XYZ file of C-alpha atoms in Angstrom:
158
model
C 0.000 0.000 0.000
C 2.538 2.604 1.172
C 6.216 2.393 1.935
C 8.230 4.680 4.210
C 11.907 3.838 4.714
C 11.803 0.138 5.658
C 8.186 0.274 6.831
C 5.224 -1.170 4.964
C 1.866 0.432 5.644
C -0.970 -1.831 4.596
C -4.639 -2.529 5.182
C -5.542 -4.470 8.304
C -6.300 -8.168 7.881
C -8.165 -10.512 10.212
C -4.876 -12.165 11.203
C -3.631 -8.779 12.525
C -6.332 -8.484 15.220
C -4.303 -9.680 18.217
C -0.989 -8.036 17.315
C -2.575 -4.684 16.431
C -4.450 -4.739 19.754
C -1.218 -5.515 21.595
C 0.584 -2.570 19.980
C -2.202 -0.195 21.018
C -2.532 -1.503 24.583
C 1.265 -1.444 24.978
C 1.538 2.220 23.950
C -1.400 3.172 26.173
C 0.148 1.435 29.203
C 3.498 3.128 28.500
C 1.741 6.437 29.222
C -0.389 5.144 32.081
C -3.558 5.234 30.002
C -6.078 2.388 30.256
C -6.780 -0.201 27.550
C -10.597 -0.146 27.379
C -11.876 -3.085 25.284
C -15.459 -2.413 26.434
C -15.339 1.318 25.680
C -12.727 3.452 23.874
C -10.993 0.430 22.307
C -13.960 -1.729 21.321
C -13.421 -0.576 17.714
C -10.036 -2.336 17.647
C -11.726 -5.638 18.419
C -14.313 -5.084 15.695
C -12.458 -3.471 12.777
C -14.960 -4.671 10.168
C -17.943 -3.043 11.859
C -16.324 0.235 12.925
C -14.013 0.898 9.989
C -14.467 -1.278 6.917
C -18.283 -1.261 6.771
C -18.538 2.496 7.448
C -16.189 3.689 4.710
C -13.159 4.028 6.932
C -9.794 2.313 6.846
C -7.543 0.661 9.410
C -3.842 0.348 8.615
C -1.050 -1.588 10.239
C 2.586 -0.585 9.967
C 5.079 -3.416 9.547
C 8.831 -3.481 9.887
C 10.572 -6.773 9.142
C 7.201 -8.596 9.282
C 6.431 -7.249 12.759
C 3.512 -4.918 13.432
C 4.998 -1.768 14.980
C 2.088 0.646 14.635
C -1.486 1.353 13.633
C -3.435 4.227 12.078
C -7.109 4.481 11.150
C -10.073 6.703 10.421
C -13.810 6.429 10.028
C -16.670 8.767 9.148
C -18.390 10.475 12.083
C -21.504 12.589 12.582
C -19.589 15.489 14.131
C -19.430 18.403 11.708
C -19.987 18.206 7.945
C -18.464 15.412 5.844
C -16.266 14.569 8.808
C -13.986 11.723 9.812
C -12.087 10.970 12.963
C -8.484 9.777 12.860
C -8.144 7.050 15.458
C -5.682 4.533 16.809
C -2.542 6.216 15.522
C 0.040 4.488 17.696
C 3.706 3.659 17.150
C 5.939 1.496 19.315
C 8.814 3.421 20.984
C 11.505 1.836 18.787
C 10.044 3.385 15.607
C 9.347 6.890 16.891
C 11.369 9.925 15.877
C 11.884 8.743 12.280
C 9.218 10.900 10.635
C 6.845 7.942 10.395
C 4.066 9.662 12.358
C 4.142 12.701 10.083
C 4.187 10.463 7.006
C 1.187 8.487 8.321
C -0.749 11.667 9.074
C -0.070 13.000 5.570
C -1.150 9.734 3.937
C -4.328 9.639 6.029
C -5.122 13.239 5.080
C -4.569 12.492 1.383
C -6.893 9.470 1.428
C -9.509 11.304 3.521
C -9.483 14.322 1.215
C -9.738 12.096 -1.880
C -12.788 10.489 -0.265
C -14.599 13.823 -0.324
C -14.397 14.510 3.398
C -13.977 18.098 4.581
C -13.189 17.832 8.293
C -10.798 15.662 10.274
C -11.276 15.302 14.016
C -8.743 13.833 16.435
C -9.074 13.168 20.153
C -5.929 12.638 22.199
C -4.491 12.928 25.683
C -2.210 15.816 26.661
C 0.280 13.313 28.109
C 0.945 12.165 24.509
C 3.101 15.235 23.926
C 4.646 14.065 20.628
C 1.187 13.404 19.182
C -0.083 16.802 20.330
C 2.951 18.509 18.761
C 2.441 16.558 15.508
C -1.217 17.551 15.222
C -0.664 21.201 16.135
C 2.275 21.551 13.719
C 0.138 20.118 10.903
C -2.741 22.556 11.111
C -5.053 20.879 13.630
C -6.935 23.412 15.722
C -7.895 22.861 19.363
C -11.632 22.718 19.878
C -14.096 21.396 22.441
C -16.282 18.354 22.874
C -14.062 15.455 23.987
C -16.074 12.224 23.816
C -13.482 9.632 24.941
C -12.913 9.361 28.698
C -9.113 8.916 28.577
C -8.723 11.910 26.241
C -8.613 15.544 27.311
C -7.925 17.242 23.955
C -9.835 17.395 20.707
C -8.648 18.903 17.422
C -10.209 19.631 14.057
C -8.709 20.348 10.662
C -10.703 21.766 7.766
C -9.616 20.438 4.381
């Protein structure tokens, strides 16, 4: 699908379910944030319903056949022609290489090509690198956080 350095970014497959979930729960626990399979993370356990059937996408990032990150989006009813970027997580060993910025740009390109006009992102202020990435790429702070472990919400108008 996409290549960045020695990373392959591809569509999620059924066989990725456990490993993708482990990447996300690992990054959350690194920052002291809860893995919530019954709430904020139920989408990860049901990719087909939340992403694929709604017109969204869920990507996994591989390096040497190991899943080292995830990134996804799906349409939402907040705003006009809006999507939410979700589950953008990278393991510590692959951070600082420009991969997050590359992922964000690829997501924005696909979202824009799909006719969407707004991108929403919820995050936690403790995820300082993520906050910096979003703010430096034109995401504007707004209000209306819907996820309990998040305390920030951003929007970008395409």
